[in-house]
PDB file of C-alpha atoms and ligand atoms in Angstrom:
ATOM      1  CA  UNK Z 103     -14.367  15.074   9.164  1.00 32.00           C
ATOM      2  CA  UNK Z 104     -16.050  12.605   6.881  1.00 34.00           C
ATOM      3  CA  UNK Z 105     -19.010  11.678   9.120  1.00 34.00           C
ATOM      4  CA  UNK Z 106     -22.367  12.604   7.726  1.00 33.00           C
ATOM      5  CA  UNK Z 107     -25.090  12.715  10.420  1.00 32.00           C
ATOM      6  CA  UNK Z 108     -27.922  12.079   7.936  1.00 34.00           C
ATOM      7  CA  UNK Z 109     -26.096   9.071   6.563  1.00 37.00           C
ATOM      8  CA  UNK Z 110     -25.476   7.754  10.078  1.00 35.00           C
ATOM      9  CA  UNK Z 111     -29.164   7.991  10.818  1.00 36.00           C
ATOM     10  CA  UNK Z 112     -30.018   6.249   7.606  1.00 38.00           C
ATOM     11  CA  UNK Z 113     -27.403   3.637   8.424  1.00 39.00           C
ATOM     12  CA  UNK Z 114     -29.098   2.714  11.711  1.00 36.00           C
ATOM     13  CA  UNK Z 115     -32.303   2.061   9.798  1.00 36.00           C
ATOM     14  CA  UNK Z 116     -30.784   0.474   6.773  1.00 39.00           C
ATOM     15  CA  UNK Z 117     -28.448  -1.713   8.821  1.00 38.00           C
ATOM     16  CA  UNK Z 118     -31.479  -3.158  10.537  1.00 34.00           C
ATOM     17  CA  UNK Z 119     -33.443  -3.491   7.355  1.00 33.00           C
ATOM     18  CA  UNK Z 120     -30.572  -5.152   5.410  1.00 36.00           C
ATOM     19  CA  UNK Z 121     -29.922  -7.576   8.208  1.00 34.00           C
ATOM     20  CA  UNK Z 122     -33.565  -8.609   8.333  1.00 31.00           C
ATOM     21  CA  UNK Z 123     -33.757  -8.943   4.548  1.00 32.00           C
ATOM     22  CA  UNK Z 124     -30.398 -10.743   4.296  1.00 33.00           C
ATOM     23  CA  UNK Z 125     -29.325  -7.908   2.017  1.00 33.00           C
ATOM     24  CA  UNK Z 126     -25.985  -6.229   1.509  1.00 38.00           C
ATOM     25  CA  UNK Z 127     -24.122  -4.013   3.886  1.00 39.00           C
ATOM     26  CA  UNK Z 128     -23.103  -1.533   1.234  1.00 40.00           C
ATOM     27  CA  UNK Z 129     -26.035  -1.144  -1.119  1.00 38.00           C
ATOM     28  CA  UNK Z 130     -24.856   2.012  -2.896  1.00 38.00           C
ATOM     29  CA  UNK Z 131     -21.585   0.447  -4.060  1.00 40.00           C
ATOM     30  CA  UNK Z 132     -19.371   2.471  -6.330  1.00 38.00           C
ATOM     31  CA  UNK Z 133     -18.983   1.723 -10.012  1.00 38.00           C
ATOM     32  CA  UNK Z 134     -19.086   3.523 -13.326  1.00 34.00           C
ATOM     33  CA  UNK Z 135     -22.820   3.903 -12.919  1.00 35.00           C
ATOM     34  CA  UNK Z 136     -22.493   5.531  -9.498  1.00 38.00           C
ATOM     35  CA  UNK Z 137     -21.709   9.192  -8.846  1.00 32.00           C
ATOM     36  CA  UNK Z 138     -17.980   9.910  -8.949  1.00 29.00           C
ATOM     37  CA  UNK Z 139     -16.297   9.775  -5.597  1.00 32.00           C
ATOM     38  CA  UNK Z 140     -19.374   8.447  -3.878  1.00 35.00           C
ATOM     39  CA  UNK Z 141     -19.426   6.016  -0.994  1.00 43.00           C
ATOM     40  CA  UNK Z 142     -22.154   3.699   0.154  1.00 50.00           C
ATOM     41  CA  UNK Z 143     -24.904   5.360   2.170  1.00 59.00           C
ATOM     42  CA  UNK Z 144     -23.392   3.676   5.224  1.00 66.00           C
ATOM     43  CA  UNK Z 145     -19.990   5.318   4.716  1.00 90.00           C
ATOM     44  CA  UNK Z 146     -17.138   3.764   2.790  1.00 97.00           C
ATOM     45  CA  UNK Z 147     -17.940   0.644   0.890  1.00 97.00           C
ATOM     46  CA  UNK Z 148     -16.634  -2.375   2.768  1.00 98.00           C
ATOM     47  CA  UNK Z 149     -14.846  -5.144   0.826  1.00 98.00           C
ATOM     48  CA  UNK Z 150     -14.323  -8.596   2.301  1.00 98.00           C
ATOM     49  CA  UNK Z 151     -10.637  -9.198   1.649  1.00 99.00           C
ATOM     50  CA  UNK Z 152      -9.949 -12.687   0.252  1.00 99.00           C
ATOM     51  CA  UNK Z 153     -13.570 -13.228   1.340  1.00 98.00           C
ATOM     52  CA  UNK Z 154     -14.364 -12.874   5.055  1.00 98.00           C
ATOM     53  CA  UNK Z 155     -10.885 -14.174   5.699  1.00 98.00           C
ATOM     54  CA  UNK Z 156     -10.845 -13.469   9.410  1.00 98.00           C
ATOM     55  CA  UNK Z 157     -13.508 -16.134   9.778  1.00 98.00           C
ATOM     56  CA  UNK Z 158     -12.887 -18.642   7.006  1.00 98.00           C
ATOM     57  CA  UNK Z 159      -9.854 -19.746   4.955  1.00 99.00           C
ATOM     58  CA  UNK Z 160      -8.855 -16.974   2.563  1.00 99.00           C
ATOM     59  CA  UNK Z 161      -9.787 -17.122  -1.079  1.00 99.00           C
ATOM     60  CA  UNK Z 162     -12.020 -20.227  -0.678  1.00 99.00           C
ATOM     61  CA  UNK Z 163     -15.672 -20.555  -1.504  1.00 98.00           C
ATOM     62  CA  UNK Z 164     -16.244 -20.877   2.236  1.00 98.00           C
ATOM     63  CA  UNK Z 165     -14.800 -17.350   2.721  1.00 98.00           C
ATOM     64  CA  UNK Z 166     -17.104 -16.008  -0.005  1.00 98.00           C
ATOM     65  CA  UNK Z 167     -20.116 -17.665   1.617  1.00 98.00           C
ATOM     66  CA  UNK Z 168     -19.105 -16.347   5.026  1.00 98.00           C
ATOM     67  CA  UNK Z 169     -18.988 -12.800   3.659  1.00 98.00           C
ATOM     68  CA  UNK Z 170     -22.455 -13.327   2.238  1.00 98.00           C
ATOM     69  CA  UNK Z 171     -23.796 -14.627   5.535  1.00 98.00           C
ATOM     70  CA  UNK Z 172     -22.366 -11.573   7.291  1.00 98.00           C
ATOM     71  CA  UNK Z 173     -24.290  -9.447   4.794  1.00 98.00           C
ATOM     72  CA  UNK Z 174     -21.411  -8.303   2.533  1.00 98.00           C
ATOM     73  CA  UNK Z 175     -21.674  -8.409  -1.199  1.00 97.00           C
ATOM     74  CA  UNK Z 176     -18.251  -7.097  -2.193  1.00 98.00           C
ATOM     75  CA  UNK Z 177     -15.490  -9.730  -1.978  1.00 98.00           C
ATOM     76  CA  UNK Z 178     -11.880  -9.451  -3.033  1.00 98.00           C
ATOM     77  CA  UNK Z 179      -9.738 -12.268  -4.445  1.00 98.00           C
ATOM     78  CA  UNK Z 180      -6.390 -13.057  -6.023  1.00 99.00           C
ATOM     79  CA  UNK Z 181      -6.020 -14.783  -9.392  1.00 99.00           C
ATOM     80  CA  UNK Z 182      -3.034 -16.859 -10.577  1.00 98.00           C
ATOM     81  CA  UNK Z 183      -2.467 -19.617 -13.168  1.00 98.00           C
ATOM     82  CA  UNK Z 184      -1.618 -23.328 -12.985  1.00 99.00           C
ATOM     83  CA  UNK Z 185       0.946 -25.238 -15.034  1.00 98.00           C
ATOM     84  CA  UNK Z 186      -1.723 -26.427 -17.415  1.00 98.00           C
ATOM     85  CA  UNK Z 187      -3.251 -22.962 -17.831  1.00 98.00           C
ATOM     86  CA  UNK Z 188      -6.179 -22.968 -15.408  1.00 98.00           C
ATOM     87  CA  UNK Z 189      -6.924 -19.753 -13.530  1.00 99.00           C
ATOM     88  CA  UNK Z 190      -7.146 -20.324  -9.789  1.00 99.00           C
ATOM     89  CA  UNK Z 191      -7.888 -18.181  -6.773  1.00 99.00           C
ATOM     90  CA  UNK Z 192      -4.999 -18.061  -4.339  1.00 99.00           C
ATOM     91  CA  UNK Z 193      -2.874 -15.277  -2.841  1.00 98.00           C
ATOM     92  CA  UNK Z 194       0.648 -16.605  -2.538  1.00 98.00           C
ATOM     93  CA  UNK Z 195       2.588 -17.805  -5.590  1.00 98.00           C
ATOM     94  CA  UNK Z 196       3.379 -20.960  -3.690  1.00 98.00           C
ATOM     95  CA  UNK Z 197       0.873 -23.418  -2.209  1.00 98.00           C
ATOM     96  CA  UNK Z 198       2.721 -24.034   1.074  1.00 98.00           C
ATOM     97  CA  UNK Z 199       1.081 -21.574   3.461  1.00 98.00           C
ATOM     98  CA  UNK Z 200      -2.559 -22.191   2.682  1.00 98.00           C
ATOM     99  CA  UNK Z 201      -2.687 -25.845   1.657  1.00 98.00           C
ATOM    100  CA  UNK Z 202      -1.368 -29.246   2.699  1.00 98.00           C
ATOM    101  CA  UNK Z 203       0.811 -29.445  -0.405  1.00 98.00           C
ATOM    102  CA  UNK Z 204       3.972 -30.263   1.578  1.00 98.00           C
ATOM    103  CA  UNK Z 205       2.324 -33.446   2.827  1.00 98.00           C
ATOM    104  CA  UNK Z 206       0.662 -34.421  -0.440  1.00 98.00           C
ATOM    105  CA  UNK Z 207       3.608 -33.596  -2.709  1.00 98.00           C
ATOM    106  CA  UNK Z 208       6.730 -33.637  -0.426  1.00 98.00           C
ATOM    107  CA  UNK Z 209       9.151 -33.772  -3.356  1.00 98.00           C
ATOM    108  CA  UNK Z 210       7.787 -30.726  -5.243  1.00 98.00           C
ATOM    109  CA  UNK Z 211       9.490 -27.917  -3.330  1.00 98.00           C
ATOM    110  CA  UNK Z 212       9.105 -24.918  -3.553  1.00 98.00           C
ATOM    111  CA  UNK Z 213       5.494 -25.764  -4.379  1.00 98.00           C
ATOM    112  CA  UNK Z 214       4.848 -22.939  -6.808  1.00 98.00           C
ATOM    113  CA  UNK Z 215       1.325 -22.569  -8.123  1.00 98.00           C
ATOM    114  CA  UNK Z 216       2.626 -22.448 -11.683  1.00 98.00           C
ATOM    115  CA  UNK Z 217       4.380 -25.806 -11.272  1.00 98.00           C
ATOM    116  CA  UNK Z 218       1.194 -27.714 -10.449  1.00 99.00           C
ATOM    117  CA  UNK Z 219      -1.709 -28.748 -12.622  1.00 98.00           C
ATOM    118  CA  UNK Z 220      -5.246 -27.759 -11.790  1.00 98.00           C
ATOM    119  CA  UNK Z 221      -6.044 -31.440 -10.994  1.00 98.00           C
ATOM    120  CA  UNK Z 222      -3.110 -31.608  -8.560  1.00 98.00           C
ATOM    121  CA  UNK Z 223      -4.160 -28.405  -6.859  1.00 98.00           C
ATOM    122  CA  UNK Z 224      -7.718 -29.660  -6.740  1.00 98.00           C
ATOM    123  CA  UNK Z 225      -6.559 -32.503  -4.458  1.00 98.00           C
ATOM    124  CA  UNK Z 226      -5.183 -30.154  -1.847  1.00 98.00           C
ATOM    125  CA  UNK Z 227      -6.860 -29.237   1.447  1.00 98.00           C
ATOM    126  CA  UNK Z 228      -6.995 -25.442   1.607  1.00 98.00           C
ATOM    127  CA  UNK Z 229      -8.969 -25.283   4.820  1.00 98.00           C
ATOM    128  CA  UNK Z 230      -7.308 -27.316   7.628  1.00 98.00           C
ATOM    129  CA  UNK Z 231      -4.491 -24.803   8.096  1.00 98.00           C
ATOM    130  CA  UNK Z 232      -7.167 -22.287   9.179  1.00 98.00           C
ATOM    131  CA  UNK Z 233      -9.146 -24.646  11.401  1.00 98.00           C
ATOM    132  CA  UNK Z 234     -10.294 -28.242  11.548  1.00 98.00           C
ATOM    133  CA  UNK Z 235     -13.895 -27.415  10.710  1.00 98.00           C
ATOM    134  CA  UNK Z 236     -12.727 -26.154   7.287  1.00 98.00           C
ATOM    135  CA  UNK Z 237     -10.986 -29.418   6.373  1.00 98.00           C
ATOM    136  CA  UNK Z 238     -11.696 -30.255   2.773  1.00 97.00           C
ATOM    137  CA  UNK Z 239     -12.002 -26.697   1.511  1.00 98.00           C
ATOM    138  CA  UNK Z 240     -10.375 -26.374  -1.924  1.00 98.00           C
ATOM    139  CA  UNK Z 241      -8.414 -23.826  -3.904  1.00 99.00           C
ATOM    140  CA  UNK Z 242     -11.179 -22.796  -6.285  1.00 98.00           C
ATOM    141  CA  UNK Z 243     -10.708 -22.332 -10.004  1.00 98.00           C
ATOM    142  CA  UNK Z 244     -11.674 -18.864 -11.080  1.00 98.00           C
ATOM    143  CA  UNK Z 245     -14.622 -20.368 -12.911  1.00 98.00           C
ATOM    144  CA  UNK Z 246     -15.915 -22.007  -9.760  1.00 98.00           C
ATOM    145  CA  UNK Z 247     -15.337 -18.815  -7.870  1.00 98.00           C
ATOM    146  CA  UNK Z 248     -17.224 -16.662 -10.357  1.00 98.00           C
ATOM    147  CA  UNK Z 249     -20.143 -19.120 -10.338  1.00 98.00           C
ATOM    148  CA  UNK Z 250     -20.333 -18.945  -6.567  1.00 98.00           C
ATOM    149  CA  UNK Z 251     -20.170 -15.160  -6.397  1.00 98.00           C
ATOM    150  CA  UNK Z 252     -22.878 -15.028  -9.037  1.00 98.00           C
ATOM    151  CA  UNK Z 253     -25.001 -17.558  -7.190  1.00 98.00           C
ATOM    152  CA  UNK Z 254     -24.610 -15.481  -4.027  1.00 98.00           C
ATOM    153  CA  UNK Z 255     -25.476 -12.256  -5.914  1.00 98.00           C
ATOM    154  CA  UNK Z 256     -22.215 -10.725  -4.739  1.00 98.00           C
ATOM    155  CA  UNK Z 257     -19.734  -8.373  -6.391  1.00 98.00           C
ATOM    156  CA  UNK Z 258     -16.053  -8.874  -7.038  1.00 98.00           C
ATOM    157  CA  UNK Z 259     -12.876  -6.872  -6.616  1.00 99.00           C
ATOM    158  CA  UNK Z 260     -10.667  -9.163  -8.689  1.00 99.00           C
ATOM    159  CA  UNK Z 261      -6.896  -8.878  -8.255  1.00 99.00           C
ATOM    160  CA  UNK Z 262      -4.599 -10.226 -10.898  1.00 99.00           C
ATOM    161  CA  UNK Z 263      -1.726 -11.338  -8.743  1.00 98.00           C
ATOM    162  CA  UNK Z 264       1.902 -11.268  -9.974  1.00 98.00           C
ATOM    163  CA  UNK Z 265       1.035 -10.920 -13.666  1.00 98.00           C
ATOM    164  CA  UNK Z 266       4.724 -10.885 -14.513  1.00 98.00           C
ATOM    165  CA  UNK Z 267       4.704 -14.647 -13.763  1.00 98.00           C
ATOM    166  CA  UNK Z 268       1.789 -15.339 -16.085  1.00 98.00           C
ATOM    167  CA  UNK Z 269       2.111 -13.827 -19.570  1.00 98.00           C
ATOM    168  CA  UNK Z 270      -1.299 -13.096 -21.097  1.00 98.00           C
ATOM    169  CA  UNK Z 271      -3.192 -13.520 -17.841  1.00 99.00           C
ATOM    170  CA  UNK Z 272      -5.060 -10.282 -18.405  1.00 99.00           C
ATOM    171  CA  UNK Z 273      -6.705 -11.475 -21.645  1.00 98.00           C
ATOM    172  CA  UNK Z 274      -7.251 -14.911 -20.235  1.00 99.00           C
ATOM    173  CA  UNK Z 275      -8.985 -13.516 -17.164  1.00 99.00           C
ATOM    174  CA  UNK Z 276     -11.226 -11.339 -19.261  1.00 98.00           C
ATOM    175  CA  UNK Z 277     -12.068 -14.332 -21.477  1.00 98.00           C
ATOM    176  CA  UNK Z 278     -13.138 -16.336 -18.418  1.00 98.00           C
ATOM    177  CA  UNK Z 279     -15.169 -13.374 -17.123  1.00 98.00           C
ATOM    178  CA  UNK Z 280     -16.883 -13.144 -20.530  1.00 98.00           C
ATOM    179  CA  UNK Z 281     -17.658 -16.859 -20.559  1.00 98.00           C
ATOM    180  CA  UNK Z 282     -19.167 -16.765 -17.112  1.00 98.00           C
ATOM    181  CA  UNK Z 283     -21.367 -13.787 -17.926  1.00 98.00           C
ATOM    182  CA  UNK Z 284     -19.446 -11.234 -15.911  1.00 98.00           C
ATOM    183  CA  UNK Z 285     -18.738  -8.787 -18.731  1.00 98.00           C
ATOM    184  CA  UNK Z 286     -22.283  -7.827 -19.592  1.00 98.00           C
ATOM    185  CA  UNK Z 287     -23.432  -4.295 -18.916  1.00 97.00           C
ATOM    186  CA  UNK Z 288     -25.030  -5.002 -15.520  1.00 97.00           C
ATOM    187  CA  UNK Z 289     -21.976  -6.742 -14.130  1.00 98.00           C
ATOM    188  CA  UNK Z 290     -19.508  -4.230 -15.528  1.00 98.00           C
ATOM    189  CA  UNK Z 291     -21.446  -1.249 -14.294  1.00 97.00           C
ATOM    190  CA  UNK Z 292     -22.212  -2.511 -10.793  1.00 96.00           C
ATOM    191  CA  UNK Z 293     -20.453  -5.673  -9.781  1.00 98.00           C
ATOM    192  CA  UNK Z 294     -16.888  -5.910 -11.022  1.00 98.00           C
ATOM    193  CA  UNK Z 295     -13.583  -4.074 -10.477  1.00 98.00           C
ATOM    194  CA  UNK Z 296     -10.201  -5.427 -11.659  1.00 99.00           C
ATOM    195  CA  UNK Z 297      -7.083  -4.356  -9.788  1.00 99.00           C
ATOM    196  CA  UNK Z 298      -3.349  -5.113  -9.730  1.00 99.00           C
ATOM    197  CA  UNK Z 299      -0.103  -3.944  -8.170  1.00 98.00           C
ATOM    198  CA  UNK Z 300       1.201  -3.893 -11.733  1.00 98.00           C
ATOM    199  CA  UNK Z 301       0.459  -0.668 -13.601  1.00 98.00           C
ATOM    200  CA  UNK Z 302       1.232  -2.443 -16.851  1.00 98.00           C
ATOM    201  CA  UNK Z 303      -1.421  -5.088 -16.020  1.00 99.00           C
ATOM    202  CA  UNK Z 304      -4.075  -2.478 -15.208  1.00 99.00           C
ATOM    203  CA  UNK Z 305      -3.195  -0.617 -18.411  1.00 98.00           C
ATOM    204  CA  UNK Z 306      -3.580  -3.824 -20.435  1.00 98.00           C
ATOM    205  CA  UNK Z 307      -6.962  -4.634 -18.848  1.00 98.00           C
ATOM    206  CA  UNK Z 308      -8.164  -1.111 -19.546  1.00 98.00           C
ATOM    207  CA  UNK Z 309      -6.971  -1.374 -23.137  1.00 98.00           C
ATOM    208  CA  UNK Z 310      -8.744  -4.696 -23.711  1.00 98.00           C
ATOM    209  CA  UNK Z 311     -11.979  -3.669 -21.948  1.00 98.00           C
ATOM    210  CA  UNK Z 312     -12.172   0.127 -21.629  1.00 98.00           C
ATOM    211  CA  UNK Z 313     -15.628  -0.184 -20.051  1.00 98.00           C
ATOM    212  CA  UNK Z 314     -14.304  -2.059 -16.959  1.00 98.00           C
ATOM    213  CA  UNK Z 315     -13.606  -0.212 -13.707  1.00 98.00           C
ATOM    214  CA  UNK Z 316      -9.993  -0.777 -12.725  1.00 98.00           C
ATOM    215  CA  UNK Z 317      -7.797   0.050  -9.774  1.00 99.00           C
ATOM    216  CA  UNK Z 318      -4.052   0.344  -9.273  1.00 99.00           C
ATOM    217  CA  UNK Z 319      -2.753  -1.016  -6.013  1.00 99.00           C
ATOM    218  CA  UNK Z 320      -0.167   1.293  -4.515  1.00 98.00           C
ATOM    219  CA  UNK Z 321       0.444   4.852  -3.385  1.00 98.00           C
ATOM    220  CA  UNK Z 322       1.848   6.888  -6.232  1.00 98.00           C
ATOM    221  CA  UNK Z 323       3.280  10.320  -5.498  1.00 98.00           C
ATOM    222  CA  UNK Z 324       0.710  13.114  -6.067  1.00 98.00           C
ATOM    223  CA  UNK Z 325       2.793  14.405  -8.959  1.00 98.00           C
ATOM    224  CA  UNK Z 326       2.482  11.011 -10.681  1.00 98.00           C
ATOM    225  CA  UNK Z 327      -1.258  10.566 -10.203  1.00 98.00           C
ATOM    226  CA  UNK Z 328      -2.278  12.187 -13.562  1.00 98.00           C
ATOM    227  CA  UNK Z 329      -0.405   9.424 -15.418  1.00 98.00           C
ATOM    228  CA  UNK Z 330      -2.403   6.767 -13.589  1.00 98.00           C
ATOM    229  CA  UNK Z 331      -5.625   8.631 -14.265  1.00 98.00           C
ATOM    230  CA  UNK Z 332      -5.173   7.972 -17.942  1.00 98.00           C
ATOM    231  CA  UNK Z 333      -5.882   4.257 -17.601  1.00 98.00           C
ATOM    232  CA  UNK Z 334      -7.472   3.628 -14.211  1.00 98.00           C
ATOM    233  CA  UNK Z 335     -10.377   4.783 -12.045  1.00 98.00           C
ATOM    234  CA  UNK Z 336      -9.068   4.063  -8.558  1.00 98.00           C
ATOM    235  CA  UNK Z 337      -5.902   4.125  -6.562  1.00 99.00           C
ATOM    236  CA  UNK Z 338      -5.956   1.495  -3.814  1.00 99.00           C
ATOM    237  CA  UNK Z 339      -3.230   2.049  -1.188  1.00 98.00           C
ATOM    238  CA  UNK Z 340      -2.074   0.327   1.965  1.00 98.00           C
ATOM    239  CA  UNK Z 341      -3.658   2.327   4.777  1.00 98.00           C
ATOM    240  CA  UNK Z 342      -0.390   3.170   6.497  1.00 98.00           C
ATOM    241  CA  UNK Z 343       0.815   5.058   3.475  1.00 98.00           C
ATOM    242  CA  UNK Z 344      -1.971   7.649   3.107  1.00 98.00           C
ATOM    243  CA  UNK Z 345      -3.104  10.980   4.456  1.00 98.00           C
ATOM    244  CA  UNK Z 346      -6.258  13.081   4.044  1.00 98.00           C
ATOM    245  CA  UNK Z 347      -4.335  15.354   1.693  1.00 98.00           C
ATOM    246  CA  UNK Z 348      -3.297  12.449  -0.478  1.00 98.00           C
ATOM    247  CA  UNK Z 349      -6.872  11.143  -0.659  1.00 98.00           C
ATOM    248  CA  UNK Z 350      -8.073  14.627  -1.613  1.00 98.00           C
ATOM    249  CA  UNK Z 351      -5.462  14.793  -4.324  1.00 98.00           C
ATOM    250  CA  UNK Z 352      -6.699  11.516  -5.802  1.00 98.00           C
ATOM    251  CA  UNK Z 353     -10.295  12.737  -5.645  1.00 98.00           C
ATOM    252  CA  UNK Z 354      -9.270  15.864  -7.480  1.00 98.00           C
ATOM    253  CA  UNK Z 355      -8.436  13.987 -10.647  1.00 98.00           C
ATOM    254  CA  UNK Z 356     -10.741  12.562 -13.299  1.00 98.00           C
ATOM    255  CA  UNK Z 357     -10.053   8.901 -13.932  1.00 98.00           C
ATOM    256  CA  UNK Z 358     -10.266   6.760 -17.045  1.00 98.00           C
ATOM    257  CA  UNK Z 359     -14.062   7.075 -17.166  1.00 98.00           C
ATOM    258  CA  UNK Z 360     -14.093  10.840 -16.688  1.00 98.00           C
ATOM    259  CA  UNK Z 361     -15.207  10.698 -13.066  1.00 98.00           C
ATOM    260  CA  UNK Z 362     -13.377  11.651  -9.915  1.00 98.00           C
ATOM    261  CA  UNK Z 363     -10.927   8.988  -8.965  1.00 98.00           C
ATOM    262  CA  UNK Z 364     -11.611   6.929  -5.877  1.00 98.00           C
ATOM    263  CA  UNK Z 365      -9.573   5.385  -3.098  1.00 98.00           C
ATOM    264  CA  UNK Z 366     -10.172   1.948  -1.553  1.00 98.00           C
ATOM    265  CA  UNK Z 367      -7.608   1.267   1.158  1.00 98.00           C
ATOM    266  CA  UNK Z 368      -6.373  -2.014   2.667  1.00 98.00           C
ATOM    267  CA  UNK Z 369      -6.034  -4.007   4.994  1.00 98.00           C
ATOM    268  CA  UNK Z 370      -7.949  -2.404   7.858  1.00 98.00           C
ATOM    269  CA  UNK Z 371      -9.189  -4.842  10.502  1.00 98.00           C
ATOM    270  CA  UNK Z 372      -9.737  -2.719  13.595  1.00 98.00           C
ATOM    271  CA  UNK Z 373     -12.340  -0.112  14.445  1.00 97.00           C
ATOM    272  CA  UNK Z 374      -9.941   2.752  15.270  1.00 98.00           C
ATOM    273  CA  UNK Z 375      -8.113   2.468  11.953  1.00 98.00           C
ATOM    274  CA  UNK Z 376     -11.362   2.097  10.095  1.00 98.00           C
ATOM    275  CA  UNK Z 377     -12.602   5.376  11.535  1.00 97.00           C
ATOM    276  CA  UNK Z 378      -9.265   7.030  10.827  1.00 98.00           C
ATOM    277  CA  UNK Z 379      -9.280   6.188   7.131  1.00 98.00           C
ATOM    278  CA  UNK Z 380     -13.010   6.983   6.867  1.00 97.00           C
ATOM    279  CA  UNK Z 381     -12.218  10.409   8.233  1.00 97.00           C
ATOM    280  CA  UNK Z 382      -9.492  10.786   5.588  1.00 98.00           C
ATOM    281  CA  UNK Z 383     -12.275  10.443   3.063  1.00 98.00           C
ATOM    282  CA  UNK Z 384     -11.603   7.044   1.516  1.00 98.00           C
ATOM    283  CA  UNK Z 385     -14.331   5.566  -0.643  1.00 98.00           C
ATOM    284  CA  UNK Z 386     -13.773   1.973   0.374  1.00 98.00           C
ATOM    285  CA  UNK Z 387     -12.104  -0.164   3.022  1.00 98.00           C
ATOM    286  CA  UNK Z 388     -10.794  -3.602   2.174  1.00 98.00           C
ATOM    287  CA  UNK Z 389     -10.788  -5.787   5.290  1.00 98.00           C
ATOM    288  CA  UNK Z 390     -10.534  -9.328   6.550  1.00 98.00           C
ATOM    289  CA  UNK Z 391     -13.171  -8.508   9.206  1.00 98.00           C
ATOM    290  CA  UNK Z 392     -15.908  -6.674   7.328  1.00 98.00           C
ATOM    291  CA  UNK Z 393     -18.315  -6.763  10.232  1.00 98.00           C
ATOM    292  CA  UNK Z 394     -15.849  -5.005  12.527  1.00 98.00           C
ATOM    293  CA  UNK Z 395     -15.167  -2.296   9.968  1.00 97.00           C
ATOM    294  CA  UNK Z 396     -18.808  -1.775   8.991  1.00 96.00           C
ATOM    295  CA  UNK Z 397     -19.847  -1.386  12.603  1.00 95.00           C
ATOM    296  CA  UNK Z 398     -17.007   1.076  13.169  1.00 96.00           C
ATOM    297  CA  UNK Z 399     -17.620   3.305  10.241  1.00 95.00           C
ATOM    298  CA  UNK Z 400     -21.366   3.634  10.707  1.00 87.00           C
ATOM    299  CA  UNK Z 401     -20.948   4.420  14.387  1.00 59.00           C
ATOM    300  CA  UNK Z 402     -22.759   1.606  16.158  1.00 47.00           C
TER     301      UNK Z 402
HETATM  302  O1  G3P Y 146      -7.113  -5.647  -2.171  1.00 91.64           O
HETATM  303  C1  G3P Y 146      -5.937  -5.217  -1.622  1.00 91.64           C
HETATM  304  C2  G3P Y 146      -4.996  -6.288  -1.130  1.00 91.64           C
HETATM  305  O2  G3P Y 146      -5.469  -7.523  -1.479  1.00 91.64           O
HETATM  306  C3  G3P Y 146      -3.617  -6.121  -1.601  1.00 91.64           C
HETATM  307  O3  G3P Y 146      -2.716  -6.934  -0.902  1.00 91.64           O
HETATM  308  O4  G3P Y 146      -1.261  -8.867  -0.682  1.00 91.64           O
HETATM  309  O5  G3P Y 146      -3.566  -8.940   0.197  1.00 91.64           O
HETATM  310  O6  G3P Y 146      -3.170  -9.044  -2.220  1.00 91.64           O
HETATM  311  P1  G3P Y 146      -2.678  -8.521  -0.892  1.00 91.64           P
HETATM  312 CA1   CA Y 147      -5.373  -9.246  -2.999  1.00 91.64          CA
END
């Protein structure tokens, strides 16, 4: 059982305090400066997946702001690249599901992100599909996104999405992070994690910036974990694929920074599943509904 009574008592106090102060829901977030294998004092660190995407259109600045208003500092996003080389924040490799691209550019099927310029994407409505009150929300450029997360004093779990479609996106992403001030010591040690489903991508990021915390998205077999530990710090699996034994196996390895590897699981949006993965010992939970998960794992 992963519940820690002292932490739960602290949580009741801190939850109140943080709400009053407008602070974060997971103040002791993990990072290279944090003890290996640690969680926030409130239990697993809670990450707002694509922003607070249960309440605002995913991967928009509105979703980032919504996470902030709910009291969550860690947000997750997805980074891809336009035809003219701009990094943008969007999950799918086409624009169809989350924008009005089919109306604005009816002749541009299949509406791939990489077939549109940043200016064209900037014209699209990325909010109406979610709800009329979000009409006018945009697909943010990564620069705009980083500026907003910085302004909000939040932290970022940045996913490089489908890197095989975008040669060189790892170096380009790091260059943008550098330009926006996100690769200084304070950001790297406390406020930034880079992840990908591509092991090659994670390995490249680690090679370019060995100081960065990275995560591999997936559930490698226990026997394969030592190979991942050579270049990454975390293994981030889909919650249906894990067990307490598997989490323990990950924790038993030292990652790329010489600390126990961590596990942040996704996408957990209900209280029962949140408690289940907490009890497996995960370090973090990535969720569209961070308030639901936070309330579940701290027990009130
Ligand atoms: O952060 C984990 C999660 O985002 C991975 O899945 O498809 O939502 O990017 P996906
Ligand atoms: Ca993602």
